[in-house]
PDB file of C-alpha atoms and ligand atoms in Angstrom:
ATOM      1  CA  MET A   1      52.463 -16.434  -6.508  1.00 48.00           C
ATOM      2  CA  THR A   2      48.637 -16.051  -7.885  1.00 54.00           C
ATOM      3  CA  THR A   3      48.168 -15.653 -11.792  1.00 60.00           C
ATOM      4  CA  GLN A   4      45.427 -12.834 -12.780  1.00 68.00           C
ATOM      5  CA  ALA A   5      43.646 -15.953 -13.648  1.00 68.00           C
ATOM      6  CA  ASP A   6      43.819 -16.658  -9.742  1.00 88.00           C
ATOM      7  CA  VAL A   7      42.936 -13.485  -8.494  1.00 94.00           C
ATOM      8  CA  VAL A   8      38.745 -13.387  -8.106  1.00 96.00           C
ATOM      9  CA  PRO A   9      38.239 -16.427  -5.811  1.00 97.00           C
ATOM     10  CA  HIS A  10      41.845 -14.993  -3.951  1.00 96.00           C
ATOM     11  CA  VAL A  11      40.131 -11.721  -3.801  1.00 97.00           C
ATOM     12  CA  ALA A  12      36.691 -12.713  -2.701  1.00 98.00           C
ATOM     13  CA  GLU A  13      38.167 -15.702   0.078  1.00 97.00           C
ATOM     14  CA  LEU A  14      40.736 -12.704   1.685  1.00 97.00           C
ATOM     15  CA  LEU A  15      37.927 -10.529   2.037  1.00 98.00           C
ATOM     16  CA  ASP A  16      35.138 -13.306   3.243  1.00 98.00           C
ATOM     17  CA  THR A  17      37.503 -14.238   6.092  1.00 98.00           C
ATOM     18  CA  ALA A  18      37.854 -10.616   7.281  1.00 98.00           C
ATOM     19  CA  GLN A  19      34.179 -10.268   7.351  1.00 98.00           C
ATOM     20  CA  GLN A  20      33.801 -13.644   9.268  1.00 98.00           C
ATOM     21  CA  SER A  21      36.519 -13.067  11.576  1.00 98.00           C
ATOM     22  CA  ALA A  22      35.429  -9.373  12.312  1.00 98.00           C
ATOM     23  CA  THR A  23      39.378  -8.430  10.991  1.00 98.00           C
ATOM     24  CA  PRO A  24      40.406  -6.298   8.175  1.00 98.00           C
ATOM     25  CA  VAL A  25      42.776  -6.333   5.784  1.00 97.00           C
ATOM     26  CA  SER A  26      45.960  -5.389   6.794  1.00 94.00           C
ATOM     27  CA  THR A  27      47.193  -3.094   4.612  1.00 90.00           C
ATOM     28  CA  ALA A  28      50.600  -4.723   4.318  1.00 91.00           C
ATOM     29  CA  THR A  29      48.810  -7.935   2.591  1.00 93.00           C
ATOM     30  CA  PRO A  30      49.335  -8.142  -1.048  1.00 91.00           C
ATOM     31  CA  TRP A  31      46.802  -7.327  -3.277  1.00 92.00           C
ATOM     32  CA  PRO A  32      46.341  -7.170  -6.535  1.00 92.00           C
ATOM     33  CA  GLN A  33      45.348  -4.929  -9.035  1.00 91.00           C
ATOM     34  CA  LEU A  34      41.867  -5.346  -9.932  1.00 95.00           C
ATOM     35  CA  ASN A  35      39.751  -3.420 -13.030  1.00 95.00           C
ATOM     36  CA  LEU A  36      36.562  -2.824 -12.737  1.00 96.00           C
ATOM     37  CA  ASP A  37      34.913  -5.467 -14.062  1.00 96.00           C
ATOM     38  CA  GLU A  38      37.688  -7.583 -12.111  1.00 96.00           C
ATOM     39  CA  ALA A  39      36.034  -6.347  -9.178  1.00 97.00           C
ATOM     40  CA  TYR A  40      32.879  -7.034  -9.768  1.00 97.00           C
ATOM     41  CA  ALA A  41      33.442 -10.763 -10.927  1.00 97.00           C
ATOM     42  CA  SER A  42      35.036 -11.414  -7.102  1.00 97.00           C
ATOM     43  CA  GLN A  43      32.126  -9.062  -5.597  1.00 98.00           C
ATOM     44  CA  THR A  44      29.752 -12.050  -7.159  1.00 97.00           C
ATOM     45  CA  ALA A  45      32.447 -15.174  -5.781  1.00 98.00           C
ATOM     46  CA  LEU A  46      32.342 -12.702  -2.513  1.00 98.00           C
ATOM     47  CA  ILE A  47      28.312 -13.216  -2.717  1.00 98.00           C
ATOM     48  CA  ALA A  48      28.012 -16.583  -3.778  1.00 98.00           C
ATOM     49  CA  ARG A  49      30.216 -17.435  -0.726  1.00 98.00           C
ATOM     50  CA  ARG A  50      27.895 -16.234   1.286  1.00 98.00           C
ATOM     51  CA  HIS A  51      24.950 -18.612  -1.033  1.00 98.00           C
ATOM     52  CA  ALA A  52      26.484 -21.307  -0.286  1.00 98.00           C
ATOM     53  CA  ARG A  53      26.537 -20.924   3.276  1.00 98.00           C
ATOM     54  CA  GLY A  54      22.683 -20.862   2.848  1.00 98.00           C
ATOM     55  CA  GLU A  55      22.371 -16.964   2.723  1.00 98.00           C
ATOM     56  CA  HIS A  56      19.392 -16.148   0.731  1.00 98.00           C
ATOM     57  CA  GLY A  57      19.809 -12.961  -2.030  1.00 98.00           C
ATOM     58  CA  VAL A  58      17.542  -9.953  -0.907  1.00 98.00           C
ATOM     59  CA  GLY A  59      18.673  -7.617  -3.412  1.00 98.00           C
ATOM     60  CA  LEU A  60      21.065  -4.558  -4.545  1.00 98.00           C
ATOM     61  CA  LYS A  61      22.331  -1.727  -2.488  1.00 98.00           C
ATOM     62  CA  LEU A  62      23.650   1.171  -4.299  1.00 98.00           C
ATOM     63  CA  GLY A  63      26.774   3.249  -3.471  1.00 97.00           C
ATOM     64  CA  PHE A  64      28.016   7.027  -3.948  1.00 97.00           C
ATOM     65  CA  THR A  65      24.917   8.499  -4.980  1.00 97.00           C
ATOM     66  CA  SER A  66      25.686  11.540  -3.179  1.00 96.00           C
ATOM     67  CA  GLU A  67      28.415  14.556  -2.919  1.00 93.00           C
ATOM     68  CA  ALA A  68      27.979  13.531   1.062  1.00 94.00           C
ATOM     69  CA  LYS A  69      30.138  10.466   0.441  1.00 95.00           C
ATOM     70  CA  MET A  70      31.572  10.707  -2.116  1.00 93.00           C
ATOM     71  CA  ARG A  71      33.959  12.870  -1.041  1.00 92.00           C
ATOM     72  CA  GLN A  72      33.925  11.209   2.514  1.00 94.00           C
ATOM     73  CA  MET A  73      35.302   8.201   0.532  1.00 94.00           C
ATOM     74  CA  GLY A  74      37.068   9.738  -2.170  1.00 92.00           C
ATOM     75  CA  VAL A  75      35.291   8.419  -4.623  1.00 90.00           C
ATOM     76  CA  ASP A  76      33.135   9.235  -7.324  1.00 88.00           C
ATOM     77  CA  GLU A  77      31.071   6.833  -9.268  1.00 94.00           C
ATOM     78  CA  VAL A  78      28.136   4.719  -8.766  1.00 96.00           C
ATOM     79  CA  ILE A  79      28.725   1.534  -7.432  1.00 98.00           C
ATOM     80  CA  VAL A  80      25.908  -1.349  -6.774  1.00 98.00           C
ATOM     81  CA  GLY A  81      26.715  -3.934  -4.356  1.00 98.00           C
ATOM     82  CA  GLN A  82      24.499  -7.261  -3.210  1.00 98.00           C
ATOM     83  CA  LEU A  83      22.003  -7.616   0.011  1.00 98.00           C
ATOM     84  CA  THR A  84      21.703 -11.784   1.641  1.00 98.00           C
ATOM     85  CA  ASP A  85      18.817 -11.979   4.495  1.00 98.00           C
ATOM     86  CA  GLY A  86      22.183 -12.483   6.811  1.00 98.00           C
ATOM     87  CA  MET A  87      22.459  -9.197   6.331  1.00 98.00           C
ATOM     88  CA  GLN A  88      19.298  -7.767   7.487  1.00 98.00           C
ATOM     89  CA  ALA A  89      18.122  -7.450  11.353  1.00 98.00           C
ATOM     90  CA  ALA A  90      14.163  -6.530  12.001  1.00 98.00           C
ATOM     91  CA  ASP A  91      12.990  -2.961  12.611  1.00 98.00           C
ATOM     92  CA  GLY A  92      14.392  -2.368  16.617  1.00 98.00           C
ATOM     93  CA  GLY A  93      16.242  -4.885  16.160  1.00 98.00           C
ATOM     94  CA  LEU A  94      20.138  -5.619  17.437  1.00 98.00           C
ATOM     95  CA  ILE A  95      23.165  -5.116  16.189  1.00 98.00           C
ATOM     96  CA  ASP A  96      25.792  -6.676  17.497  1.00 97.00           C
ATOM     97  CA  LEU A  97      29.299  -4.506  17.953  1.00 98.00           C
ATOM     98  CA  GLY A  98      31.275  -7.821  18.324  1.00 97.00           C
ATOM     99  CA  ALA A  99      30.643  -9.210  14.501  1.00 98.00           C
ATOM    100  CA  LEU A 100      31.654  -6.107  12.701  1.00 98.00           C
ATOM    101  CA  ILE A 101      35.110  -3.929  12.271  1.00 98.00           C
ATOM    102  CA  HIS A 102      34.495  -0.632  12.724  1.00 98.00           C
ATOM    103  CA  PRO A 103      31.131   0.189  11.322  1.00 98.00           C
ATOM    104  CA  ARG A 104      29.301   3.481  10.722  1.00 98.00           C
ATOM    105  CA  VAL A 105      26.207   3.628  10.260  1.00 98.00           C
ATOM    106  CA  GLU A 106      23.649   5.653   7.552  1.00 98.00           C
ATOM    107  CA  PRO A 107      20.357   6.443   6.196  1.00 98.00           C
ATOM    108  CA  GLU A 108      18.921   5.030   3.256  1.00 98.00           C
ATOM    109  CA  ILE A 109      15.632   5.004   1.331  1.00 98.00           C
ATOM    110  CA  ALA A 110      14.585   1.463   0.175  1.00 98.00           C
ATOM    111  CA  PHE A 111      12.582   0.145  -2.031  1.00 98.00           C
ATOM    112  CA  LEU A 112      10.372  -2.254  -2.170  1.00 98.00           C
ATOM    113  CA  ILE A 113      10.244  -4.052  -5.919  1.00 98.00           C
ATOM    114  CA  GLY A 114       6.752  -5.849  -6.567  1.00 98.00           C
ATOM    115  CA  THR A 115       7.583  -7.970  -9.710  1.00 97.00           C
ATOM    116  CA  ALA A 116      10.053  -9.412 -10.687  1.00 97.00           C
ATOM    117  CA  VAL A 117      12.817  -7.650 -12.665  1.00 96.00           C
ATOM    118  CA  ASP A 118      15.793  -8.286 -15.190  1.00 96.00           C
ATOM    119  CA  LEU A 119      17.973  -5.358 -15.418  1.00 96.00           C
ATOM    120  CA  ALA A 120      19.842  -6.437 -18.544  1.00 94.00           C
ATOM    121  CA  ASP A 121      16.001  -6.470 -20.147  1.00 93.00           C
ATOM    122  CA  PRO A 122      15.990  -3.779 -22.629  1.00 86.00           C
ATOM    123  CA  ASP A 123      12.488  -2.878 -22.272  1.00 91.00           C
ATOM    124  CA  VAL A 124      12.860  -2.618 -18.089  1.00 94.00           C
ATOM    125  CA  ASP A 125      10.711  -0.034 -16.340  1.00 96.00           C
ATOM    126  CA  LEU A 126      11.566  -0.764 -12.354  1.00 97.00           C
ATOM    127  CA  GLU A 127      10.293   2.892 -11.680  1.00 97.00           C
ATOM    128  CA  ALA A 128       6.819   0.649 -12.564  1.00 97.00           C
ATOM    129  CA  ALA A 129       7.649  -2.009 -10.327  1.00 98.00           C
ATOM    130  CA  ILE A 130       8.273  -0.129  -6.885  1.00 98.00           C
ATOM    131  CA  THR A 131       5.555  -1.482  -4.483  1.00 98.00           C
ATOM    132  CA  GLY A 132       6.771   0.400  -1.539  1.00 98.00           C
ATOM    133  CA  VAL A 133       9.181   3.051   0.446  1.00 98.00           C
ATOM    134  CA  ALA A 134      10.781   3.052   3.339  1.00 98.00           C
ATOM    135  CA  ALA A 135      13.472   4.895   5.185  1.00 98.00           C
ATOM    136  CA  GLY A 136      16.126   2.449   5.945  1.00 98.00           C
ATOM    137  CA  LEU A 137      19.815   2.428   8.121  1.00 98.00           C
ATOM    138  CA  GLU A 138      22.884   0.975   6.671  1.00 98.00           C
ATOM    139  CA  ILE A 139      25.727  -0.478   8.303  1.00 98.00           C
ATOM    140  CA  ILE A 140      28.936  -0.579   6.392  1.00 98.00           C
ATOM    141  CA  ASP A 141      31.787  -1.926   7.643  1.00 98.00           C
ATOM    142  CA  SER A 142      35.020  -1.772   4.829  1.00 98.00           C
ATOM    143  CA  ARG A 143      37.143  -5.032   5.197  1.00 98.00           C
ATOM    144  CA  TYR A 144      40.389  -3.200   4.708  1.00 98.00           C
ATOM    145  CA  ASP A 145      42.265  -1.691   7.734  1.00 97.00           C
ATOM    146  CA  GLY A 146      41.628   2.065   8.080  1.00 97.00           C
ATOM    147  CA  PHE A 147      37.838   1.878   5.858  1.00 97.00           C
ATOM    148  CA  ARG A 148      40.284   2.892   2.794  1.00 96.00           C
ATOM    149  CA  PHE A 149      40.076   1.542  -0.597  1.00 95.00           C
ATOM    150  CA  ASP A 150      40.479   2.854  -3.785  1.00 95.00           C
ATOM    151  CA  LEU A 151      37.072   2.116  -6.318  1.00 96.00           C
ATOM    152  CA  PRO A 152      37.938  -1.248  -7.482  1.00 96.00           C
ATOM    153  CA  ARG A 153      38.810  -2.578  -3.746  1.00 97.00           C
ATOM    154  CA  VAL A 154      35.327  -1.605  -2.537  1.00 97.00           C
ATOM    155  CA  VAL A 155      33.322  -2.580  -4.691  1.00 98.00           C
ATOM    156  CA  ALA A 156      35.289  -6.387  -4.623  1.00 98.00           C
ATOM    157  CA  ASP A 157      34.206  -6.115  -0.725  1.00 98.00           C
ATOM    158  CA  ASN A 158      30.947  -5.558  -1.907  1.00 98.00           C
ATOM    159  CA  THR A 159      30.803  -1.966  -1.493  1.00 98.00           C
ATOM    160  CA  SER A 160      31.146  -2.388   2.347  1.00 98.00           C
ATOM    161  CA  ALA A 161      28.075  -3.583   2.902  1.00 98.00           C
ATOM    162  CA  ALA A 162      27.086  -5.292   6.135  1.00 98.00           C
ATOM    163  CA  MET A 163      23.783  -4.830   7.547  1.00 98.00           C
ATOM    164  CA  PHE A 164      20.787  -3.377   6.942  1.00 98.00           C
ATOM    165  CA  VAL A 165      17.591  -2.527   9.172  1.00 98.00           C
ATOM    166  CA  LEU A 166      14.038  -1.349   6.719  1.00 98.00           C
ATOM    167  CA  GLY A 167      11.132   0.446   8.452  1.00 98.00           C
ATOM    168  CA  PRO A 168       7.874   0.034   7.585  1.00 98.00           C
ATOM    169  CA  TRP A 169       6.848  -0.064   4.072  1.00 98.00           C
ATOM    170  CA  ARG A 170       4.649   2.789   2.328  1.00 98.00           C
ATOM    171  CA  ALA A 171       2.550   2.898  -0.981  1.00 98.00           C
ATOM    172  CA  PRO A 172       4.861   5.026  -3.265  1.00 97.00           C
ATOM    173  CA  ASP A 173       1.884   7.005  -4.044  1.00 96.00           C
ATOM    174  CA  GLU A 174       1.813   8.236  -0.254  1.00 95.00           C
ATOM    175  CA  VAL A 175       4.897   9.604  -0.356  1.00 95.00           C
ATOM    176  CA  ASP A 176       7.054  12.386  -1.568  1.00 95.00           C
ATOM    177  CA  LEU A 177      10.610  12.080  -1.721  1.00 97.00           C
ATOM    178  CA  ASP A 178      11.146  15.531  -3.338  1.00 97.00           C
ATOM    179  CA  ASP A 179      13.757  17.300  -1.443  1.00 98.00           C
ATOM    180  CA  ILE A 180      12.192  15.781   1.909  1.00 98.00           C
ATOM    181  CA  PRO A 181      14.863  16.147   4.822  1.00 98.00           C
ATOM    182  CA  VAL A 182      16.809  12.727   6.507  1.00 98.00           C
ATOM    183  CA  THR A 183      18.175  12.912  10.211  1.00 98.00           C
ATOM    184  CA  LEU A 184      20.544  10.346  11.067  1.00 98.00           C
ATOM    185  CA  ARG A 185      20.305  10.299  15.551  1.00 98.00           C
ATOM    186  CA  ALA A 186      22.351   8.126  18.030  1.00 98.00           C
ATOM    187  CA  GLY A 187      20.067   8.242  21.018  1.00 97.00           C
ATOM    188  CA  ASP A 188      18.129  11.335  20.771  1.00 96.00           C
ATOM    189  CA  GLU A 189      21.353  13.243  19.472  1.00 98.00           C
ATOM    190  CA  VAL A 190      21.678  14.534  15.809  1.00 98.00           C
ATOM    191  CA  VAL A 191      24.279  13.222  14.318  1.00 98.00           C
ATOM    192  CA  ALA A 192      23.690  14.069  10.211  1.00 98.00           C
ATOM    193  CA  GLU A 193      21.201  15.891   8.635  1.00 98.00           C
ATOM    194  CA  GLY A 194      20.632  15.993   4.797  1.00 97.00           C
ATOM    195  CA  THR A 195      17.766  15.945   2.124  1.00 98.00           C
ATOM    196  CA  THR A 196      16.600  13.338  -0.312  1.00 98.00           C
ATOM    197  CA  ALA A 197      17.774  15.782  -2.721  1.00 98.00           C
ATOM    198  CA  ALA A 198      21.077  14.818  -2.090  1.00 97.00           C
ATOM    199  CA  ILE A 199      20.993  11.209  -3.761  1.00 97.00           C
ATOM    200  CA  LEU A 200      21.207  12.632  -7.405  1.00 97.00           C
ATOM    201  CA  GLY A 201      18.592  15.231  -7.181  1.00 97.00           C
ATOM    202  CA  HIS A 202      15.930  12.483  -6.531  1.00 98.00           C
ATOM    203  CA  PRO A 203      16.304   9.249  -4.848  1.00 98.00           C
ATOM    204  CA  LEU A 204      14.299   7.507  -8.276  1.00 98.00           C
ATOM    205  CA  ARG A 205      16.838   9.210 -10.542  1.00 97.00           C
ATOM    206  CA  THR A 206      18.961   5.677  -8.987  1.00 97.00           C
ATOM    207  CA  LEU A 207      17.245   3.746 -10.811  1.00 97.00           C
ATOM    208  CA  PRO A 208      18.485   3.985 -14.394  1.00 96.00           C
ATOM    209  CA  ARG A 209      21.913   4.000 -12.946  1.00 96.00           C
ATOM    210  CA  LEU A 210      21.215   0.814 -11.415  1.00 97.00           C
ATOM    211  CA  VAL A 211      19.265  -0.551 -14.459  1.00 97.00           C
ATOM    212  CA  ALA A 212      22.807   0.777 -16.334  1.00 95.00           C
ATOM    213  CA  LEU A 213      25.572  -1.267 -13.702  1.00 96.00           C
ATOM    214  CA  GLY A 214      22.707  -4.439 -12.775  1.00 96.00           C
ATOM    215  CA  GLY A 215      21.730  -5.041 -16.508  1.00 95.00           C
ATOM    216  CA  ARG A 216      26.437  -4.856 -17.393  1.00 93.00           C
ATOM    217  CA  LEU A 217      26.144  -7.392 -14.238  1.00 94.00           C
ATOM    218  CA  GLY A 218      23.173  -9.493 -15.356  1.00 93.00           C
ATOM    219  CA  LEU A 219      21.779  -8.447 -12.179  1.00 96.00           C
ATOM    220  CA  ARG A 220      18.127  -9.459 -11.682  1.00 95.00           C
ATOM    221  CA  LEU A 221      15.383  -8.248  -8.799  1.00 98.00           C
ATOM    222  CA  PRO A 222      12.328 -11.379  -8.241  1.00 98.00           C
ATOM    223  CA  ALA A 223       9.905  -9.805  -7.012  1.00 98.00           C
ATOM    224  CA  GLY A 224      10.005  -8.825  -2.889  1.00 98.00           C
ATOM    225  CA  SER A 225      13.915  -7.500  -3.692  1.00 98.00           C
ATOM    226  CA  VAL A 226      15.163  -4.351  -2.226  1.00 98.00           C
ATOM    227  CA  VAL A 227      17.197  -1.309  -3.598  1.00 98.00           C
ATOM    228  CA  LEU A 228      18.547   0.863  -1.549  1.00 98.00           C
ATOM    229  CA  ALA A 229      19.345   4.359  -3.121  1.00 98.00           C
ATOM    230  CA  GLY A 230      22.576   5.066  -1.268  1.00 98.00           C
ATOM    231  CA  ALA A 231      23.233   7.616   1.848  1.00 98.00           C
ATOM    232  CA  ALA A 232      22.413  11.080   1.763  1.00 96.00           C
ATOM    233  CA  THR A 233      24.856  12.185   4.468  1.00 97.00           C
ATOM    234  CA  GLU A 234      28.089  10.816   5.828  1.00 97.00           C
ATOM    235  CA  ALA A 235      28.695   7.903   7.412  1.00 98.00           C
ATOM    236  CA  VAL A 236      28.745   8.431  11.329  1.00 98.00           C
ATOM    237  CA  THR A 237      30.827   5.668  13.390  1.00 98.00           C
ATOM    238  CA  LEU A 238      28.310   3.530  15.231  1.00 98.00           C
ATOM    239  CA  ARG A 239      28.307   3.090  18.791  1.00 98.00           C
ATOM    240  CA  PRO A 240      26.667   0.824  21.295  1.00 98.00           C
ATOM    241  CA  GLY A 241      22.779   2.637  21.807  1.00 98.00           C
ATOM    242  CA  PRO A 242      19.743   3.117  19.825  1.00 98.00           C
ATOM    243  CA  VAL A 243      20.381   4.889  16.599  1.00 98.00           C
ATOM    244  CA  SER A 244      17.607   5.954  14.148  1.00 98.00           C
ATOM    245  CA  ALA A 245      17.233   7.328  10.574  1.00 98.00           C
ATOM    246  CA  THR A 246      13.900   9.236  10.376  1.00 98.00           C
ATOM    247  CA  VAL A 247      12.868  10.808   5.976  1.00 98.00           C
ATOM    248  CA  ALA A 248      10.228  13.470   6.962  1.00 97.00           C
ATOM    249  CA  GLY A 249       7.130  11.842   5.971  1.00 95.00           C
ATOM    250  CA  LEU A 250       7.878   8.378   5.209  1.00 97.00           C
ATOM    251  CA  GLY A 251       9.150   6.865   8.414  1.00 98.00           C
ATOM    252  CA  THR A 252      11.695   6.211  11.080  1.00 98.00           C
ATOM    253  CA  VAL A 253      13.685   2.583  11.486  1.00 98.00           C
ATOM    254  CA  HIS A 254      15.317   2.343  14.422  1.00 98.00           C
ATOM    255  CA  ALA A 255      18.259  -0.060  15.479  1.00 98.00           C
ATOM    256  CA  VAL A 256      20.163  -0.727  18.322  1.00 98.00           C
ATOM    257  CA  ALA A 257      23.805  -1.569  18.601  1.00 98.00           C
ATOM    258  CA  VAL A 258      25.190  -3.689  21.473  1.00 98.00           C
ATOM    259  CA  ALA A 259      28.825  -3.956  22.376  1.00 94.00           C
ATOM    260  CA  ASP A 260      28.487  -7.828  23.171  1.00 72.00           C
ATOM    261  CA  SER A 261      25.213  -9.622  22.190  1.00 59.00           C
ATOM    262  CA  ALA A 262      26.010 -12.840  23.869  1.00 56.00           C
ATOM    263  CA  GLY A 263      24.092 -15.993  23.245  1.00 51.00           C
ATOM    264  CA  PRO A 264      22.923 -18.582  25.840  1.00 51.00           C
ATOM    265  CA  LEU A 265      26.375 -19.956  26.040  1.00 51.00           C
ATOM    266  CA  GLY A 266      27.998 -16.037  26.055  1.00 42.00           C
ATOM    267  CA  GLU A 267      29.287 -14.403  28.988  1.00 45.00           C
ATOM    268  CA  GLY A 268      26.277 -11.960  29.097  1.00 41.00           C
ATOM    269  CA  GLY A 269      24.278 -11.624  31.891  1.00 40.00           C
ATOM    270  CA  ASP A 270      24.937  -8.682  34.787  1.00 40.00           C
TER     271      ASP A 270
HETATM  272  C1  OOG B   1      31.151   2.177   0.657  1.00 97.90           C
HETATM  273  C2  OOG B   1      29.320   2.522   0.933  1.00 97.90           C
HETATM  274  C3  OOG B   1      28.767   3.334  -0.099  1.00 97.90           C
HETATM  275  C4  OOG B   1      26.701   4.153  -0.107  1.00 97.90           C
HETATM  276  O1  OOG B   1      25.253   4.615   0.683  1.00 97.90           O
HETATM  277  O2  OOG B   1      26.734   5.448  -0.492  1.00 97.90           O
HETATM  278  C5  OOG B   1      27.191   3.504   0.289  1.00 97.90           C
HETATM  279  C6  OOG B   1      31.190   2.987   1.221  1.00 97.90           C
HETATM  280  O3  OOG B   1      30.899   4.245   2.143  1.00 97.90           O
HETATM  281  O4  OOG B   1      32.212   2.069   2.322  1.00 97.90           O
HETATM  282  O5  OOG B   1      26.747   2.424   0.921  1.00 97.90           O
HETATM  283 MG1   MG B   2      24.662   3.376   1.419  1.00 97.90          MG
END
């Protein structure tokens, strides 16, 4: 039996193994009841395992900042997850579906944090630290069977974070984010549409939420960090082929999902 004290590393290990083997945690797996603090501790332990394998933190992401996302997943509280360099693909780059369980894609607004910020600092001004804004794509891939979870479970699973892609940075003063159309395409087909106003009314309104959550968790944003504000639309199943997100007046970000990105020893070829 695991005692409550063992729960955090145990959950982190199960979720880490699920991610690395692209095999979901079965609904039959005994699962401890986690409170939200334990769930965030599990997330931190999960990220620590990735850091121990050589990945580096590159920023933070918010989840459930839009009605569309909350309704789709049956969760109604803003959550925070942690991004590493191992999760980032280049603009126009490949997303290997073989490494993922049941990936979905969603459009994001990304902020570049130009000066280091300690979210626990009572005088923190996160908005003033922003030096870039970009369109983003996020690939989420719940490590739970059926993409089903409650709030503590999705928090422990690092908010389903799997991959992300950033478009070109624009200077914040060149960009209007007030009620701007957001379009997600698979190939030429529009698969989801929304507006930046769906993100808590305005994407910048996510910043105080991030400060509140991140401050409690003792999170920092070193200079050069990325913040994903949360999807304005529902997430859509990621299928092989090109996918893009466009935020009007801000830009477009592209990726290509591939069913088998075989390496030199793989069975690629024809
Ligand atoms: C959790 C991730 C939520 C967002 O943008 O709202 C998220 C999930 O939907 O599985 O990334
Ligand atoms: Mg997201």
